[in-house]
Amino acid sequence: MSRPLPAPSRRLLLTGALAAAFSTAVTGCSSDSEASAGGGRRLRIGYFAFPSGDLIVKRRKLLEKALPEHDVSWIKFDSGAGVNQAFLGRSLDIAALGSSPFARGISGSSPIPYKVAWILDVAGENEALVARKDTGITGVAGLKGRTVATPFASTSHYSLLAALERAGLRASDVKLVDLQPQAILAAWQRGDIDAAYVWLPTLDELRKNGTQLASSKEIGAAGRPTLDLAVVSDDLIARDPQVIDTWRKVQAEALRLLKSDPDGAVRDVAAELNIPAADARAQLDQGVFLTPEQVASADWLGTDGTPGRLLSYVTDTGRFLAGQRQIDAAPSPDAVRKAFYLKGLPDVLK
């Protein structure tokens, strides 16, 4: 195809999510444990198999220990599009979500009923654009007329569009293919694609016989940063806001452990991803992890009543996606502001 497919309609997303709600695994994800059938005090957490503090929280069962009266289910997703579907189907309470799919989710007349409540990490060298070495491509401009894969509606998709724009290319100048990470690796090995923008651990596999053309670190430094956020459902905010405070506290603990116990963090991530410790360490080194104090600072998430610069980042992301015709219209500044849940944030740092 000569241009990227438009984002799926909310009706299609809702249909997929509702269908998935009657399955033991949400479409696009797999569940480590089954959620409580009767509701009650269940807590459904969406996560990615991606090196971050989230995996430390999961591996050490920090949330389960802090909330023994809750039935906690960890549900693995492949990309933000699946997370958005699950929230539309009311199948999640808290989840990791990239800043680009979040901007998509809060756009339109019927925004997804969730709010950003935490920052997991800032994309660095852990998301990048790589071309197969046998193509001879050494720069982004060399992608013109080539086949490039990325998971649509993801932070990598957003960064790819930004990289093409910086190189003077339009999305229609390349053949964009919508593939999930594992499908990208298979297509790469078959020679079906010339390049891909994707995240770890698939990214490291591509680097073995590929040439890196751009990374989210440099694209972010040029004014298009992407982040892995954590969002909470409006239902959970109304039903049990104290759970959100507890969840933030264990996430803050994980961010501190990344710095105070790096060896332990490496072991946790290696175990969760089923990779050697050396690979886990190398992958963690490519990410940008804030301190809890930085998360709540004016430079990033901010505090209740005083949102930080993330507000501008999400607003700018929405405008960029609208300009690229990835969404019908950018969310208004007021809509972005309403999609922040910052109540009680400073208390988790005490």
C-alpha positions as a LaTeX table, in Angstrom:
\begin{tabular}{lrrr}
\hline
Residue & $x$ (\AA) & $y$ (\AA) & $z$ (\AA) \\
\hline
Met1 & 0.00 & 0.00 & 0.00 \\
Ser2 & 1.17 & 3.53 & $-0.68$ \\
Arg3 & 0.04 & 5.18 & 2.52 \\
Pro4 & $-0.66$ & 4.10 & 6.09 \\
Leu5 & $-4.02$ & 2.63 & 6.86 \\
Pro6 & $-6.32$ & 4.96 & 8.81 \\
Ala7 & $-6.77$ & 4.22 & 12.48 \\
Pro8 & $-9.57$ & 1.71 & 13.07 \\
Ser9 & $-12.95$ & 3.21 & 13.87 \\
Arg10 & $-14.15$ & 3.23 & 17.47 \\
Arg11 & $-17.02$ & 0.97 & 16.43 \\
Leu12 & $-14.56$ & $-1.66$ & 15.19 \\
Leu13 & $-12.43$ & $-1.27$ & 18.28 \\
Leu14 & $-15.43$ & $-1.61$ & 20.55 \\
Thr15 & $-16.70$ & $-4.64$ & 18.68 \\
Gly16 & $-13.33$ & $-6.36$ & 19.02 \\
Ala17 & $-13.03$ & $-5.50$ & 22.68 \\
Leu18 & $-16.51$ & $-6.67$ & 23.59 \\
Ala19 & $-15.94$ & $-9.94$ & 21.79 \\
Ala20 & $-12.69$ & $-10.38$ & 23.67 \\
Ala21 & $-14.41$ & $-9.77$ & 26.98 \\
Phe22 & $-16.09$ & $-13.18$ & 26.65 \\
Ser23 & $-12.76$ & $-14.92$ & 26.17 \\
Thr24 & $-10.18$ & $-15.92$ & 28.76 \\
Ala25 & $-7.64$ & $-13.78$ & 26.91 \\
Val26 & $-8.26$ & $-10.33$ & 25.50 \\
Thr27 & $-7.64$ & $-10.04$ & 21.75 \\
Gly28 & $-3.97$ & $-9.22$ & 21.19 \\
Cys29 & $-2.85$ & $-10.36$ & 24.63 \\
Ser30 & $-2.44$ & $-13.37$ & 26.86 \\
Ser31 & $-3.27$ & $-13.68$ & 30.54 \\
Asp32 & $-0.96$ & $-14.99$ & 33.24 \\
Ser33 & $-3.91$ & $-15.51$ & 35.55 \\
Glu34 & $-7.66$ & $-15.45$ & 35.14 \\
Ala35 & $-9.54$ & $-12.46$ & 36.51 \\
Ser36 & $-12.18$ & $-13.02$ & 39.16 \\
Ala37 & $-15.39$ & $-13.93$ & 37.39 \\
Gly38 & $-17.65$ & $-12.22$ & 39.88 \\
Gly39 & $-15.94$ & $-8.85$ & 39.93 \\
Gly40 & $-15.49$ & $-7.94$ & 43.60 \\
Arg41 & $-12.01$ & $-6.67$ & 44.45 \\
Arg42 & $-10.25$ & $-7.88$ & 41.34 \\
Leu43 & $-7.52$ & $-5.79$ & 39.76 \\
Arg44 & $-6.62$ & $-6.34$ & 36.11 \\
Ile45 & $-3.20$ & $-5.01$ & 35.08 \\
Gly46 & $-2.09$ & $-4.73$ & 31.46 \\
Tyr47 & 1.65 & $-4.92$ & 30.81 \\
Phe48 & 4.21 & $-5.37$ & 28.03 \\
Ala49 & 7.09 & $-7.85$ & 27.86 \\
Phe50 & 9.42 & $-4.87$ & 27.77 \\
Pro51 & 12.29 & $-4.04$ & 30.16 \\
Ser52 & 10.93 & $-1.62$ & 32.75 \\
Gly53 & 10.04 & $-1.23$ & 36.40 \\
Asp54 & 6.68 & $-2.79$ & 35.60 \\
Leu55 & 8.36 & $-6.19$ & 35.27 \\
Ile56 & 10.03 & $-5.73$ & 38.66 \\
Val57 & 6.65 & $-5.02$ & 40.27 \\
Lys58 & 5.24 & $-8.13$ & 38.61 \\
Arg59 & 8.19 & $-10.43$ & 39.36 \\
Arg60 & 8.49 & $-9.46$ & 43.03 \\
Lys61 & 4.70 & $-9.46$ & 43.50 \\
Leu62 & 4.95 & $-6.02$ & 45.07 \\
Leu63 & 1.33 & $-5.19$ & 44.27 \\
Glu64 & $-0.02$ & $-8.50$ & 45.51 \\
Lys65 & 1.84 & $-8.04$ & 48.81 \\
Ala66 & 0.55 & $-4.48$ & 49.18 \\
Leu67 & $-3.03$ & $-5.46$ & 48.29 \\
Pro68 & $-3.57$ & $-8.96$ & 49.74 \\
Glu69 & $-7.36$ & $-8.54$ & 49.65 \\
His70 & $-7.33$ & $-8.07$ & 45.87 \\
Asp71 & $-7.21$ & $-10.70$ & 43.15 \\
Val72 & $-4.51$ & $-9.29$ & 40.86 \\
Ser73 & $-4.33$ & $-10.48$ & 37.25 \\
Trp74 & $-1.42$ & $-9.53$ & 34.96 \\
Ile75 & $-2.42$ & $-9.49$ & 31.29 \\
Lys76 & 0.26 & $-9.29$ & 28.60 \\
Phe77 & $-0.25$ & $-7.15$ & 25.48 \\
Asp78 & 1.69 & $-6.86$ & 22.26 \\
Ser79 & 0.98 & $-3.18$ & 21.56 \\
Gly80 & $-1.01$ & $-0.13$ & 22.63 \\
Ala81 & $-3.78$ & $-0.82$ & 20.12 \\
Gly82 & $-4.74$ & $-3.93$ & 22.10 \\
Val83 & $-4.67$ & $-1.98$ & 25.37 \\
Asn84 & $-7.03$ & 0.63 & 23.93 \\
Gln85 & $-9.40$ & $-2.11$ & 22.77 \\
Ala86 & $-9.41$ & $-3.67$ & 26.23 \\
Phe87 & $-10.20$ & $-0.39$ & 27.96 \\
Leu88 & $-13.06$ & 0.21 & 25.55 \\
Gly89 & $-14.37$ & $-3.21$ & 26.51 \\
Arg90 & $-13.86$ & $-2.44$ & 30.24 \\
Ser91 & $-11.48$ & $-5.37$ & 30.51 \\
Leu92 & $-8.65$ & $-3.50$ & 32.29 \\
Asp93 & $-8.21$ & $-1.38$ & 35.40 \\
Ile94 & $-4.57$ & $-0.25$ & 34.98 \\
Ala95 & $-2.18$ & $-0.68$ & 32.07 \\
Ala96 & 1.04 & 0.39 & 30.44 \\
Leu97 & 0.38 & 2.45 & 27.32 \\
Gly98 & 2.57 & 4.45 & 24.95 \\
Ser99 & 2.09 & 8.19 & 24.69 \\
Ser100 & 1.05 & 7.96 & 21.03 \\
Pro101 & $-1.79$ & 5.42 & 21.47 \\
Phe102 & $-2.82$ & 7.40 & 24.56 \\
Ala103 & $-3.14$ & 10.56 & 22.44 \\
Arg104 & $-5.26$ & 8.55 & 20.00 \\
Gly105 & $-7.41$ & 7.18 & 22.81 \\
Ile106 & $-8.40$ & 10.59 & 24.16 \\
Ser107 & $-9.19$ & 12.07 & 20.75 \\
Gly108 & $-12.64$ & 12.25 & 19.18 \\
Ser109 & $-16.08$ & 12.82 & 20.65 \\
Ser110 & $-16.04$ & 9.58 & 22.66 \\
Pro111 & $-12.63$ & 9.34 & 24.35 \\
Ile112 & $-11.62$ & 6.08 & 25.99 \\
Pro113 & $-12.56$ & 6.22 & 29.70 \\
Tyr114 & $-9.08$ & 6.27 & 31.22 \\
Lys115 & $-6.51$ & 8.74 & 32.53 \\
Val116 & $-2.73$ & 8.86 & 32.74 \\
Ala117 & $-1.50$ & 8.40 & 36.31 \\
Trp118 & 2.21 & 7.54 & 36.06 \\
Ile119 & 5.24 & 7.47 & 33.75 \\
Leu120 & 7.01 & 4.12 & 33.39 \\
Asp121 & 9.89 & 5.23 & 31.18 \\
Val122 & 10.98 & 7.58 & 28.41 \\
Ala123 & 11.83 & 5.98 & 25.07 \\
Gly124 & 15.55 & 6.00 & 24.33 \\
Glu125 & 17.65 & 3.57 & 22.33 \\
Asn126 & 15.13 & 0.87 & 23.22 \\
Glu127 & 12.96 & 1.83 & 20.23 \\
Ala128 & 14.60 & 2.36 & 16.86 \\
Leu129 & 14.39 & 2.24 & 13.09 \\
Val130 & 16.59 & $-0.46$ & 11.53 \\
Ala131 & 17.16 & $-1.41$ & 7.88 \\
Arg132 & 18.40 & $-4.79$ & 6.70 \\
Lys133 & 22.09 & $-4.54$ & 5.85 \\
Asp134 & 21.66 & $-6.30$ & 2.53 \\
Thr135 & 19.45 & $-3.44$ & 1.32 \\
Gly136 & 22.41 & $-1.06$ & 1.43 \\
Ile137 & 20.24 & 1.60 & 3.11 \\
Thr138 & 22.30 & 3.84 & 5.40 \\
Gly139 & 19.92 & 6.75 & 6.06 \\
Val140 & 16.21 & 7.40 & 6.52 \\
Ala141 & 15.99 & 9.13 & 3.12 \\
Gly142 & 17.04 & 5.83 & 1.55 \\
Leu143 & 13.73 & 4.28 & 2.58 \\
Lys144 & 11.87 & 5.97 & $-0.28$ \\
Gly145 & 9.95 & 3.32 & $-2.18$ \\
Arg146 & 10.87 & 0.63 & 0.36 \\
Thr147 & 8.71 & $-1.58$ & 2.58 \\
Val148 & 8.81 & $-0.55$ & 6.24 \\
Ala149 & 7.00 & $-2.35$ & 9.07 \\
Thr150 & 5.86 & $-1.09$ & 12.46 \\
Pro151 & 2.96 & $-1.81$ & 14.82 \\
Phe152 & 0.36 & 0.77 & 13.81 \\
Ala153 & $-1.03$ & 3.08 & 16.51 \\
Ser154 & 2.11 & 2.58 & 18.63 \\
Thr155 & 4.88 & 4.89 & 19.82 \\
Ser156 & 7.13 & 3.29 & 17.20 \\
His157 & 4.61 & 4.18 & 14.48 \\
Tyr158 & 4.57 & 7.77 & 15.70 \\
Ser159 & 8.38 & 7.94 & 15.83 \\
Leu160 & 8.65 & 6.42 & 12.35 \\
Leu161 & 6.38 & 9.12 & 10.93 \\
Ala162 & 8.48 & 11.76 & 12.70 \\
Ala163 & 11.70 & 10.22 & 11.35 \\
Leu164 & 10.34 & 10.24 & 7.80 \\
Glu165 & 9.26 & 13.87 & 8.16 \\
Arg166 & 12.74 & 14.85 & 9.39 \\
Ala167 & 14.24 & 13.17 & 6.31 \\
Gly168 & 11.93 & 15.07 & 3.97 \\
Leu169 & 9.72 & 12.07 & 3.21 \\
Arg170 & 5.97 & 11.65 & 3.41 \\
Ala171 & 4.34 & 8.48 & 4.70 \\
Ser172 & 3.16 & 7.85 & 1.13 \\
Asp173 & 6.79 & 7.75 & $-0.03$ \\
Val174 & 7.25 & 4.35 & 1.61 \\
Lys175 & 5.13 & 1.22 & 1.80 \\
Leu176 & 4.03 & 1.01 & 5.43 \\
Val177 & 3.07 & $-2.40$ & 6.77 \\
Asp178 & 1.23 & $-2.95$ & 10.06 \\
Leu179 & 2.91 & $-5.83$ & 11.93 \\
Gln180 & 3.31 & $-6.78$ & 15.58 \\
Pro181 & 6.88 & $-7.33$ & 16.89 \\
Gln182 & 7.03 & $-11.11$ & 16.43 \\
Ala183 & 5.52 & $-10.82$ & 12.95 \\
Ile184 & 8.11 & $-8.13$ & 12.15 \\
Leu185 & 10.91 & $-10.52$ & 13.07 \\
Ala186 & 9.47 & $-13.28$ & 10.89 \\
Ala187 & 8.99 & $-10.91$ & 7.93 \\
Trp188 & 12.54 & $-9.60$ & 8.42 \\
Gln189 & 13.99 & $-13.11$ & 8.35 \\
Arg190 & 12.05 & $-13.93$ & 5.17 \\
Gly191 & 13.22 & $-10.73$ & 3.50 \\
Asp192 & 9.66 & $-9.46$ & 3.07 \\
Ile193 & 10.46 & $-6.04$ & 4.56 \\
Asp194 & 13.36 & $-3.66$ & 4.09 \\
Ala195 & 13.21 & $-1.90$ & 7.44 \\
Ala196 & 11.24 & $-1.76$ & 10.68 \\
Tyr197 & 10.65 & 0.58 & 13.61 \\
Val198 & 10.09 & $-1.48$ & 16.75 \\
Trp199 & 11.09 & $-1.88$ & 20.40 \\
Leu200 & 13.05 & $-4.35$ & 22.50 \\
Pro201 & 13.55 & $-7.28$ & 22.58 \\
Thr202 & 12.65 & $-7.69$ & 18.88 \\
Leu203 & 14.78 & $-4.64$ & 18.10 \\
Asp204 & 17.96 & $-6.37$ & 19.26 \\
Glu205 & 17.25 & $-9.29$ & 16.93 \\
Leu206 & 17.00 & $-6.90$ & 13.98 \\
Arg207 & 20.22 & $-5.14$ & 14.94 \\
Lys208 & 22.18 & $-8.40$ & 14.47 \\
Asn209 & 22.04 & $-8.02$ & 10.69 \\
Gly210 & 20.66 & $-4.51$ & 10.36 \\
Thr211 & 21.76 & $-0.89$ & 10.25 \\
Gln212 & 20.17 & 1.48 & 12.75 \\
Leu213 & 18.90 & 4.61 & 11.00 \\
Ala214 & 17.27 & 6.48 & 13.90 \\
Ser215 & 16.25 & 5.98 & 17.53 \\
Ser216 & 13.49 & 7.38 & 19.70 \\
Lys217 & 16.18 & 9.02 & 21.83 \\
Glu218 & 17.34 & 11.27 & 18.99 \\
Ile219 & 13.81 & 11.85 & 17.68 \\
Gly220 & 12.76 & 12.85 & 21.19 \\
Ala221 & 15.72 & 15.23 & 21.48 \\
Ala222 & 14.55 & 16.81 & 18.23 \\
Gly223 & 11.15 & 17.60 & 19.77 \\
Arg224 & 9.08 & 14.42 & 19.34 \\
Pro225 & 9.54 & 12.48 & 22.61 \\
Thr226 & 7.63 & 9.28 & 23.29 \\
Leu227 & 6.99 & 7.69 & 26.66 \\
Asp228 & 5.54 & 4.58 & 28.21 \\
Leu229 & 2.76 & 5.83 & 30.44 \\
Ala230 & 0.49 & 4.05 & 32.88 \\
Val231 & $-3.23$ & 4.70 & 32.63 \\
Val232 & $-6.07$ & 3.91 & 35.01 \\
Ser233 & $-9.72$ & 3.40 & 34.16 \\
Asp234 & $-12.32$ & 5.97 & 35.13 \\
Asp235 & $-14.20$ & 3.13 & 36.84 \\
Leu236 & $-11.26$ & 2.41 & 39.15 \\
Ile237 & $-10.80$ & 6.10 & 39.94 \\
Ala238 & $-14.44$ & 6.29 & 41.03 \\
Arg239 & $-14.51$ & 2.89 & 42.75 \\
Asp240 & $-11.18$ & 2.57 & 44.57 \\
Pro241 & $-8.74$ & 5.51 & 44.25 \\
Gln242 & $-6.66$ & 4.22 & 47.18 \\
Val243 & $-5.64$ & 1.26 & 45.03 \\
Ile244 & $-4.15$ & 3.72 & 42.56 \\
Asp245 & $-2.11$ & 5.31 & 45.34 \\
Thr246 & $-0.82$ & 1.89 & 46.38 \\
Trp247 & $-0.02$ & 0.95 & 42.80 \\
Arg248 & 1.92 & 4.20 & 42.36 \\
Lys249 & 3.91 & 3.44 & 45.51 \\
Val250 & 5.06 & 0.06 & 44.24 \\
Gln251 & 5.89 & 1.58 & 40.85 \\
Ala252 & 7.95 & 4.23 & 42.64 \\
Glu253 & 9.69 & 1.45 & 44.58 \\
Ala254 & 10.54 & $-0.31$ & 41.31 \\
Leu255 & 12.05 & 2.87 & 39.85 \\
Arg256 & 14.23 & 3.22 & 42.95 \\
Leu257 & 15.26 & $-0.45$ & 42.72 \\
Leu258 & 16.47 & 0.09 & 39.16 \\
Lys259 & 19.10 & 2.42 & 40.63 \\
Ser260 & 19.68 & 1.01 & 44.13 \\
Asp261 & 19.64 & $-2.70$ & 43.20 \\
Pro262 & 20.59 & $-2.89$ & 39.51 \\
Asp263 & 21.71 & $-6.52$ & 39.75 \\
Gly264 & 18.41 & $-7.54$ & 41.30 \\
Ala265 & 16.51 & $-5.55$ & 38.67 \\
Val266 & 18.46 & $-7.34$ & 35.95 \\
Arg267 & 17.59 & $-10.74$ & 37.44 \\
Asp268 & 13.90 & $-9.83$ & 37.61 \\
Val269 & 13.76 & $-8.60$ & 34.01 \\
Ala270 & 15.78 & $-11.56$ & 32.74 \\
Ala271 & 13.40 & $-13.98$ & 34.45 \\
Glu272 & 10.28 & $-12.23$ & 33.13 \\
Leu273 & 11.61 & $-12.07$ & 29.56 \\
Asn274 & 13.29 & $-15.48$ & 29.74 \\
Ile275 & 16.60 & $-14.08$ & 28.47 \\
Pro276 & 20.19 & $-14.16$ & 29.79 \\
Ala277 & 21.08 & $-11.62$ & 32.47 \\
Ala278 & 23.62 & $-9.97$ & 30.15 \\
Asp279 & 20.89 & $-9.31$ & 27.58 \\
Ala280 & 18.53 & $-7.96$ & 30.24 \\
Arg281 & 21.23 & $-5.58$ & 31.50 \\
Ala282 & 21.95 & $-4.34$ & 27.98 \\
Gln283 & 18.25 & $-3.76$ & 27.33 \\
Leu284 & 17.71 & $-1.88$ & 30.58 \\
Asp285 & 20.71 & 0.31 & 29.78 \\
Gln286 & 18.97 & 1.47 & 26.61 \\
Gly287 & 15.93 & 2.84 & 28.45 \\
Val288 & 15.50 & 6.16 & 30.24 \\
Phe289 & 14.04 & 5.66 & 33.72 \\
Leu290 & 13.04 & 8.69 & 35.78 \\
Thr291 & 13.21 & 8.87 & 39.55 \\
Pro292 & 9.82 & 9.04 & 41.30 \\
Glu293 & 10.58 & 12.68 & 42.13 \\
Gln294 & 11.17 & 13.42 & 38.46 \\
Val295 & 7.90 & 11.72 & 37.50 \\
Ala296 & 5.98 & 14.13 & 39.74 \\
Ser297 & 8.01 & 17.17 & 38.70 \\
Ala298 & 6.96 & 20.02 & 36.44 \\
Asp299 & 9.28 & 18.63 & 33.76 \\
Trp300 & 7.16 & 15.50 & 33.41 \\
Leu301 & 3.81 & 14.47 & 34.94 \\
Gly302 & 3.36 & 17.28 & 37.45 \\
Thr303 & 0.90 & 17.31 & 40.34 \\
Asp304 & $-2.83$ & 17.80 & 40.82 \\
Gly305 & $-3.81$ & 21.26 & 39.60 \\
Thr306 & $-0.40$ & 21.80 & 38.00 \\
Pro307 & 0.23 & 19.35 & 35.14 \\
Gly308 & 3.80 & 19.14 & 33.93 \\
Arg309 & 5.30 & 19.23 & 30.47 \\
Leu310 & 3.76 & 15.85 & 29.64 \\
Leu311 & 0.58 & 17.83 & 28.97 \\
Ser312 & 2.36 & 19.63 & 26.12 \\
Tyr313 & 3.96 & 16.41 & 24.87 \\
Val314 & 0.60 & 14.65 & 24.58 \\
Thr315 & $-1.03$ & 17.71 & 23.01 \\
Asp316 & 1.76 & 17.99 & 20.45 \\
Thr317 & 1.53 & 14.27 & 19.72 \\
Gly318 & $-2.19$ & 14.60 & 19.01 \\
Arg319 & $-1.60$ & 17.52 & 16.66 \\
Phe320 & 1.13 & 15.62 & 14.83 \\
Leu321 & $-1.07$ & 12.54 & 14.41 \\
Ala322 & $-3.90$ & 14.71 & 13.09 \\
Gly323 & $-1.51$ & 16.39 & 10.65 \\
Gln324 & $-0.43$ & 12.94 & 9.46 \\
Arg325 & $-4.13$ & 11.98 & 9.10 \\
Gln326 & $-3.72$ & 9.20 & 11.64 \\
Ile327 & $-6.66$ & 10.57 & 13.62 \\
Asp328 & $-9.57$ & 12.75 & 12.49 \\
Ala329 & $-8.72$ & 15.66 & 14.77 \\
Ala330 & $-6.28$ & 16.41 & 17.57 \\
Pro331 & $-7.67$ & 16.31 & 21.11 \\
Ser332 & $-8.24$ & 19.79 & 22.51 \\
Pro333 & $-5.96$ & 21.08 & 25.29 \\
Asp334 & $-8.94$ & 20.80 & 27.65 \\
Ala335 & $-9.52$ & 17.16 & 26.66 \\
Val336 & $-5.86$ & 16.39 & 27.28 \\
Arg337 & $-5.97$ & 18.10 & 30.68 \\
Lys338 & $-9.04$ & 16.10 & 31.70 \\
Ala339 & $-7.19$ & 12.90 & 30.80 \\
Phe340 & $-4.68$ & 13.40 & 33.65 \\
Tyr341 & $-5.26$ & 11.84 & 37.08 \\
Leu342 & $-2.79$ & 13.46 & 39.46 \\
Lys343 & $-4.71$ & 13.48 & 42.74 \\
Gly344 & $-2.56$ & 12.26 & 45.63 \\
Leu345 & 0.56 & 11.89 & 43.49 \\
Pro346 & 3.02 & 13.67 & 45.86 \\
Asp347 & 1.92 & 11.45 & 48.75 \\
Val348 & 3.43 & 8.34 & 47.15 \\
Leu349 & 6.87 & 9.90 & 47.38 \\
Lys350 & 6.79 & 10.33 & 51.15 \\
\hline
\end{tabular}
